[in-house]
mmCIF file of C-alpha atoms and ligand atoms in Angstrom:
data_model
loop_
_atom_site.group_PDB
_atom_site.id
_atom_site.type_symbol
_atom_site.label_atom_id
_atom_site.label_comp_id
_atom_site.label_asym_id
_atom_site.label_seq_id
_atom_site.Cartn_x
_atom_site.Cartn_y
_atom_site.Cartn_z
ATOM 1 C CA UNK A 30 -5.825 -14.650 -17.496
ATOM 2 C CA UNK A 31 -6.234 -10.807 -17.668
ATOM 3 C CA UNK A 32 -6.894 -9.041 -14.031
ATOM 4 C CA UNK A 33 -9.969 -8.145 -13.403
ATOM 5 C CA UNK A 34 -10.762 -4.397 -12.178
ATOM 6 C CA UNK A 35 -13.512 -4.278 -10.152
ATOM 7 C CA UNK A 36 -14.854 -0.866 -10.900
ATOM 8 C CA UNK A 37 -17.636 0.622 -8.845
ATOM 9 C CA UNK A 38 -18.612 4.041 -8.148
ATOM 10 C CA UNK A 39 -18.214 3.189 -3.823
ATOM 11 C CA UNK A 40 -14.926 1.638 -4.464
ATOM 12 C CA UNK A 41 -14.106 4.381 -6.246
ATOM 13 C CA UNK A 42 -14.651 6.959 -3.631
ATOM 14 C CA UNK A 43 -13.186 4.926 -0.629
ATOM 15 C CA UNK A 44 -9.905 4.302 -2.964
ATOM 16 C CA UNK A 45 -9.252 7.884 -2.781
ATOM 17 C CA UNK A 46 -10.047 7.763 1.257
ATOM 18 C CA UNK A 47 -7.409 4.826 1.395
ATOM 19 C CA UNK A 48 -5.082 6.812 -0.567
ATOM 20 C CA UNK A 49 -5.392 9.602 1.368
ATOM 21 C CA UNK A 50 -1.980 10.433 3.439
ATOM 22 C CA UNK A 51 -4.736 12.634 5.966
ATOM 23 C CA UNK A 52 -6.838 9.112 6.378
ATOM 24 C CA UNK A 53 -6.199 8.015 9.950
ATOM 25 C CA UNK A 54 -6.621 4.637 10.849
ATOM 26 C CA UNK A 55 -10.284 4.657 11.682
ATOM 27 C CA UNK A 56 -11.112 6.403 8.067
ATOM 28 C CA UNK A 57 -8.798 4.557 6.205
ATOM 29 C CA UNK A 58 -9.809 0.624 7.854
ATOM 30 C CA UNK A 59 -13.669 1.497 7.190
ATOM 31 C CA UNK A 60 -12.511 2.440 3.613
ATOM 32 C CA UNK A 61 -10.820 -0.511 2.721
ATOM 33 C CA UNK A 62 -13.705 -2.902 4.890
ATOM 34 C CA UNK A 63 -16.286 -1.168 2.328
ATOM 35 C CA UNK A 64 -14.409 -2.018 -0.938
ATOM 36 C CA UNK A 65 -13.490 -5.899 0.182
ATOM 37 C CA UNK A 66 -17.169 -5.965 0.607
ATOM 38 C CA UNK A 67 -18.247 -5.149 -2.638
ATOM 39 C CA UNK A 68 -15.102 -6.535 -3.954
ATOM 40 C CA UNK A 69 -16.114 -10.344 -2.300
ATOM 41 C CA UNK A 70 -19.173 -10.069 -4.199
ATOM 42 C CA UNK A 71 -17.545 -9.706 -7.711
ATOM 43 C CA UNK A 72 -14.906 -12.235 -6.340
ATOM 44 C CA UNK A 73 -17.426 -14.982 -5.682
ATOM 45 C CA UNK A 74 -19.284 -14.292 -8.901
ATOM 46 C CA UNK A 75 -18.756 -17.871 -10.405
ATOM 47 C CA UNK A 76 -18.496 -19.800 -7.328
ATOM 48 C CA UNK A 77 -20.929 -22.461 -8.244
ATOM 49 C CA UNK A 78 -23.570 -23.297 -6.453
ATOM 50 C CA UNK A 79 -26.163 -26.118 -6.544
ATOM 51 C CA UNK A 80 -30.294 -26.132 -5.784
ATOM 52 C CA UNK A 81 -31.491 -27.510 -2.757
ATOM 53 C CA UNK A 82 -35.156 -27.895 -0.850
ATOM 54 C CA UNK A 83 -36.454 -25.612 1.797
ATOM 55 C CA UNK A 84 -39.199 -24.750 3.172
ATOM 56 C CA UNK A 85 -40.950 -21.041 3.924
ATOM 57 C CA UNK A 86 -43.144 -20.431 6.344
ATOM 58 C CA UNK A 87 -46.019 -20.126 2.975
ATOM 59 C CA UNK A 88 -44.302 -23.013 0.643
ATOM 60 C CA UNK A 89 -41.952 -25.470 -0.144
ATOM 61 C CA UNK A 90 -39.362 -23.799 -2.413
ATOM 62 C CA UNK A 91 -35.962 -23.911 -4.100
ATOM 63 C CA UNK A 92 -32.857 -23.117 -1.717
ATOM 64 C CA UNK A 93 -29.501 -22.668 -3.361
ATOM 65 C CA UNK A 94 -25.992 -23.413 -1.648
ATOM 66 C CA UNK A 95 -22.632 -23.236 -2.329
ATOM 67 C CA UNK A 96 -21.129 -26.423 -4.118
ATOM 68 C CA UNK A 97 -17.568 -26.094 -2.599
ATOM 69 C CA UNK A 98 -16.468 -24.869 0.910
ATOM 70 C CA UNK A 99 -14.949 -21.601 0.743
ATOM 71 C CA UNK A 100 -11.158 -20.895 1.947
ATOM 72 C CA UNK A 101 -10.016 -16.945 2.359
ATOM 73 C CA UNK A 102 -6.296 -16.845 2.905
ATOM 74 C CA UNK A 103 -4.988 -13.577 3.895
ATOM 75 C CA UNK A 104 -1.165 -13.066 3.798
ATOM 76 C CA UNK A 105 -0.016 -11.862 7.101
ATOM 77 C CA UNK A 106 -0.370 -9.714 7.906
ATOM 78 C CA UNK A 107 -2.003 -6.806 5.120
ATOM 79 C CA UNK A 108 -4.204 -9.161 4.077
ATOM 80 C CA UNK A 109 -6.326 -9.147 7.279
ATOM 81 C CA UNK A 110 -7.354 -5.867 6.353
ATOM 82 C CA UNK A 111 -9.106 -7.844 3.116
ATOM 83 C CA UNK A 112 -9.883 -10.762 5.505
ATOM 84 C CA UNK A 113 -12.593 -8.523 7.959
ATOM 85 C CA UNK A 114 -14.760 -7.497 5.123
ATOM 86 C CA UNK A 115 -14.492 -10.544 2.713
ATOM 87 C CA UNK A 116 -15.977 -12.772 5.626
ATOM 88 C CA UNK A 117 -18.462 -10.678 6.852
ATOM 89 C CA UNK A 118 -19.523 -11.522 3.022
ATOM 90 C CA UNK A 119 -18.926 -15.545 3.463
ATOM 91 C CA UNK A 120 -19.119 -15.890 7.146
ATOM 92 C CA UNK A 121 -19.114 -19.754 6.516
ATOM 93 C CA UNK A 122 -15.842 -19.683 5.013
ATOM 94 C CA UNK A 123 -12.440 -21.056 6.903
ATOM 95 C CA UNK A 124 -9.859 -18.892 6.989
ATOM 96 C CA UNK A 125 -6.197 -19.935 6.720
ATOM 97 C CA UNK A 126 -3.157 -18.007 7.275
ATOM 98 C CA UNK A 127 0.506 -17.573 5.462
ATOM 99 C CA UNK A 128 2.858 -15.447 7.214
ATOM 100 C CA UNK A 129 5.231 -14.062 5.297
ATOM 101 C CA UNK A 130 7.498 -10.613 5.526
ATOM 102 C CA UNK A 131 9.383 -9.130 2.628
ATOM 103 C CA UNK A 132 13.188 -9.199 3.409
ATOM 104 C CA UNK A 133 14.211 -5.144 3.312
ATOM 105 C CA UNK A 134 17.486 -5.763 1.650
ATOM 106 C CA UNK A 135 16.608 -8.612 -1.165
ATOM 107 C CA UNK A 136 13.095 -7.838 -1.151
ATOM 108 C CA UNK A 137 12.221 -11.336 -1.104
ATOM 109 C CA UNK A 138 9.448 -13.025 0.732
ATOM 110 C CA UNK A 139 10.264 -14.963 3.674
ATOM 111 C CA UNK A 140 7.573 -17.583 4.797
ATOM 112 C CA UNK A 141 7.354 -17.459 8.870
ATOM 113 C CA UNK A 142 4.288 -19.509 8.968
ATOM 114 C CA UNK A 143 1.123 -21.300 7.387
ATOM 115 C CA UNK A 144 -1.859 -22.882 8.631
ATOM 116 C CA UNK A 145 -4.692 -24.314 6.424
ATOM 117 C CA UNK A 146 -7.951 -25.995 6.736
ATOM 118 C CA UNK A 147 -7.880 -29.912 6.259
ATOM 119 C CA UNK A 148 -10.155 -29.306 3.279
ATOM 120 C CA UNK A 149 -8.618 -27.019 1.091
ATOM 121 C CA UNK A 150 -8.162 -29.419 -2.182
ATOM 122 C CA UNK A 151 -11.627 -29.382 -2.466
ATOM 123 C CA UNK A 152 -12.636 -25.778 -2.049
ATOM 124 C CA UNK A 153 -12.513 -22.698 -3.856
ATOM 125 C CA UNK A 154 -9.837 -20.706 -2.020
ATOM 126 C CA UNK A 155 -9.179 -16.929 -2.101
ATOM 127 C CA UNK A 156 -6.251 -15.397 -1.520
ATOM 128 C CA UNK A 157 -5.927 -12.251 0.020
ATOM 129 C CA UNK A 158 -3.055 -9.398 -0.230
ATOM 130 C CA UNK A 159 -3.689 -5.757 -0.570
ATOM 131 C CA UNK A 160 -0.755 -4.369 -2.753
ATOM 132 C CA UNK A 161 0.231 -6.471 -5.754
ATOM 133 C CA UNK A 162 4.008 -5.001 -5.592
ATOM 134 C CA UNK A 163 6.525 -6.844 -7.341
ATOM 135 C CA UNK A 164 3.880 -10.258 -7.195
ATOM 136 C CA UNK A 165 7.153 -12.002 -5.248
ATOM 137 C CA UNK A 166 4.570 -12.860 -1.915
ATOM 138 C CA UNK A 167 1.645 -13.732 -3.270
ATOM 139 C CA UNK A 168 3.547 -15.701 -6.200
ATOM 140 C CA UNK A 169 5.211 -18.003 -3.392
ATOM 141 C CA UNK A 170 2.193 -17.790 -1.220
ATOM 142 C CA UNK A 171 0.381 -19.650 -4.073
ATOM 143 C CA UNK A 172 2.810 -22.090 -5.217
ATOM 144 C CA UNK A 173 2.567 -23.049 -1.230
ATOM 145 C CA UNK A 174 -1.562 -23.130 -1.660
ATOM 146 C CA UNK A 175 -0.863 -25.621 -4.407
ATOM 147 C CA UNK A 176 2.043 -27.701 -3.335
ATOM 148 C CA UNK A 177 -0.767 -28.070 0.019
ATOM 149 C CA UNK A 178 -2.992 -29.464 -2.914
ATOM 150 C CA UNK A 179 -5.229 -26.433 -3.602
ATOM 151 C CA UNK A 180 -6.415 -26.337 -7.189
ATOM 152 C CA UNK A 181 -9.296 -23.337 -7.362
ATOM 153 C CA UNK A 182 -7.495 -20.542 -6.434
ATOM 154 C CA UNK A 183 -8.055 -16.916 -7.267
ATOM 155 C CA UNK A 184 -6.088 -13.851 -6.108
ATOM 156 C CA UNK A 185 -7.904 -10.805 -4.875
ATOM 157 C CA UNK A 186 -5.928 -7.357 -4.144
ATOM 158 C CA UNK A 187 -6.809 -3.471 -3.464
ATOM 159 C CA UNK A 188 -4.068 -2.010 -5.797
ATOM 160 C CA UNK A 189 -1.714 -4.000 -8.220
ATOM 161 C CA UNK A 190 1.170 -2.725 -10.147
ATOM 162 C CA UNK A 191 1.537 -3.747 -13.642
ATOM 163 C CA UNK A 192 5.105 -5.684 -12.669
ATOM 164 C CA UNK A 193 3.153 -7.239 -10.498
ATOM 165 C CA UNK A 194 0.315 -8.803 -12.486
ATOM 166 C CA UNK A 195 2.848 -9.637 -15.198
ATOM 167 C CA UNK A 196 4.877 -11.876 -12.606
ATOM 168 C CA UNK A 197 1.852 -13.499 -11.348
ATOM 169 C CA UNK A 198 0.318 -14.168 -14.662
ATOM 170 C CA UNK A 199 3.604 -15.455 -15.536
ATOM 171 C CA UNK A 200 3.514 -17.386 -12.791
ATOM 172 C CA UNK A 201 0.328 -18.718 -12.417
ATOM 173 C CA UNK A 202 -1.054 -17.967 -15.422
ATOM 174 C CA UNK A 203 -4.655 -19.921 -14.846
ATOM 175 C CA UNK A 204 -5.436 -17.635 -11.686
ATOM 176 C CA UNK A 205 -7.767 -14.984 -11.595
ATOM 177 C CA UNK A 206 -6.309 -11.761 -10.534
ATOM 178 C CA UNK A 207 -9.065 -9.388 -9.128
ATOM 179 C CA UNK A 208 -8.309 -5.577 -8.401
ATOM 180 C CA UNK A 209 -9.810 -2.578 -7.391
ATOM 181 C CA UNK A 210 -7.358 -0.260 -9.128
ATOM 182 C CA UNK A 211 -4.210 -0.761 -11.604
ATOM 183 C CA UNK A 212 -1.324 1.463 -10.622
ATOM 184 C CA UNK A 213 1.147 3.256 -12.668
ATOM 185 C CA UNK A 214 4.419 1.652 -11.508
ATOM 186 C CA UNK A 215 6.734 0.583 -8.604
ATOM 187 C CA UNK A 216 9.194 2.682 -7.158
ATOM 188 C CA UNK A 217 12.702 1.711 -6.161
ATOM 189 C CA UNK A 218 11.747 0.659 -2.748
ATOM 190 C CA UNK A 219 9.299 -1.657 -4.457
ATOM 191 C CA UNK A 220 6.265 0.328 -3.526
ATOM 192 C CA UNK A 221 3.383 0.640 -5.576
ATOM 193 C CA UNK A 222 3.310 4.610 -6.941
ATOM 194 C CA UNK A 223 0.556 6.273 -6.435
ATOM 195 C CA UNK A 224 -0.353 3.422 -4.258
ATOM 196 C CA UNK A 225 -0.984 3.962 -0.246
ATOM 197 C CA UNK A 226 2.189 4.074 1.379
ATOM 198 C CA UNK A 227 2.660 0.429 3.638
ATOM 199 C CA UNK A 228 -1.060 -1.166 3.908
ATOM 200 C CA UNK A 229 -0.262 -2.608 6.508
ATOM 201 C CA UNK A 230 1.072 -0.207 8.798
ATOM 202 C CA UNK A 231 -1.828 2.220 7.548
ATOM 203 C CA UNK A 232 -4.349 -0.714 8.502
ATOM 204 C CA UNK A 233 -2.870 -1.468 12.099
ATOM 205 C CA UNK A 234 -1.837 1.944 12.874
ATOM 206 C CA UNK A 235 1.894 1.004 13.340
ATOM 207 C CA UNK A 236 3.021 4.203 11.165
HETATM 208 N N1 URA B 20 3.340 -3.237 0.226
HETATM 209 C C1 URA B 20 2.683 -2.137 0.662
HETATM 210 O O1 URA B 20 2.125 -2.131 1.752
HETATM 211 N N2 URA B 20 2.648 -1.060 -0.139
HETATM 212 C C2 URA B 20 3.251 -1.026 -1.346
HETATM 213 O O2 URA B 20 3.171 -0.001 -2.031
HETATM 214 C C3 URA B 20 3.934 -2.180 -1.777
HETATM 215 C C4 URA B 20 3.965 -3.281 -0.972
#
């Protein structure tokens, strides 16, 4: 499945706040809180939902709700930055966590934890991670959403670099990818170029 850019004149203008090296922590996590909102609501764009009765204060009328719960999964811990504005959007939805880190020296992803909601076969479940890199985190964070029985799972990111959407199409080729930008390349640190320098050290002020 091709990613999907979500392109929109707001997110457009906070990208280049995120991007920023001046952006301190205050400009830059408002920025990125402002594009996961409007991101969510292109995320959640064919989320079914299902008609059901209510009543106004003037009339009975038609309601509409969600058909399945919703699950956002951030990866720890960049992907909380996604997490604050994607459920201010779906404040109903559970939240479950994967820790993982990326191994300096192999630059492979090393799970340190993981903690889902009983439900999660039967919802639509998002997964969170700001930088698709080299895809090798959010690859094995998915295979663990399925082995844990997940089977509606999309993948929603800030900036993705083109190795990376190729090894998570390859991967998981029936998942949606959604994006606010496509990058030009990774470096040889495995950062995305122009990218944002570490999202999650930008995001938590630990630079
Ligand atoms: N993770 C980041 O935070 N930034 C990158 O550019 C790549 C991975």
């Amino acid at each position: 499945m091709p990613a999907h850019v979500v392109d929109h004149p707001i997110i457009r203008t906070r990208l280049s706040a995120v991007r920023s090296q001046g952006a301190g922590t205050a400009e830059f996590r408002a920025a990125m809180q402002d594009i996961s909102r409007i991101m969510c609501a292109d995320v959640c764009r064919d989320l079914e939902t299902e008609p059901y009765d209510i009543q106004t204060p003037v009339a009975a009328a038609t309601g509409h709700q969600l058909v399945r719960p919703v699950v956002l999964v951030p990866i720890l811990r960049a992907g909380l930055g996604l997490l604050d504005g994607f459920s201010q959007i779906l404040s109903e939805a559970a939240v479950g966590h994967i820790g993982m880190y990326r191994d300096e020296e192999t630059l492979e992803p090393k799970s340190y934890y993981s903690n889902m909601p009983d439900h999660l076969s039967e919802s639509d479940v998002i997964l969170l991670d700001p930088m698709l890199a080299t895809g090798s985190s959010s690859i094995e964070a998915a295979h663990q959403l399925k082995s844990q029985g997940a089977t509606r799972i999309c993948f929603a990111c800030l900036i993705a670099a083109p190795e990376g959407i190729a090894a998570f199409e390859a991967a998981h080729p029936e998942m949606a990818i959604f994006t606010a930008a496509i990058d030009e390349k990774l470096n040889d640190k495995a950062y995305i170029v122009p990218g944002l320098g570490d999202a999650g050290d930008r995001y938590f002020g630990t630079d």
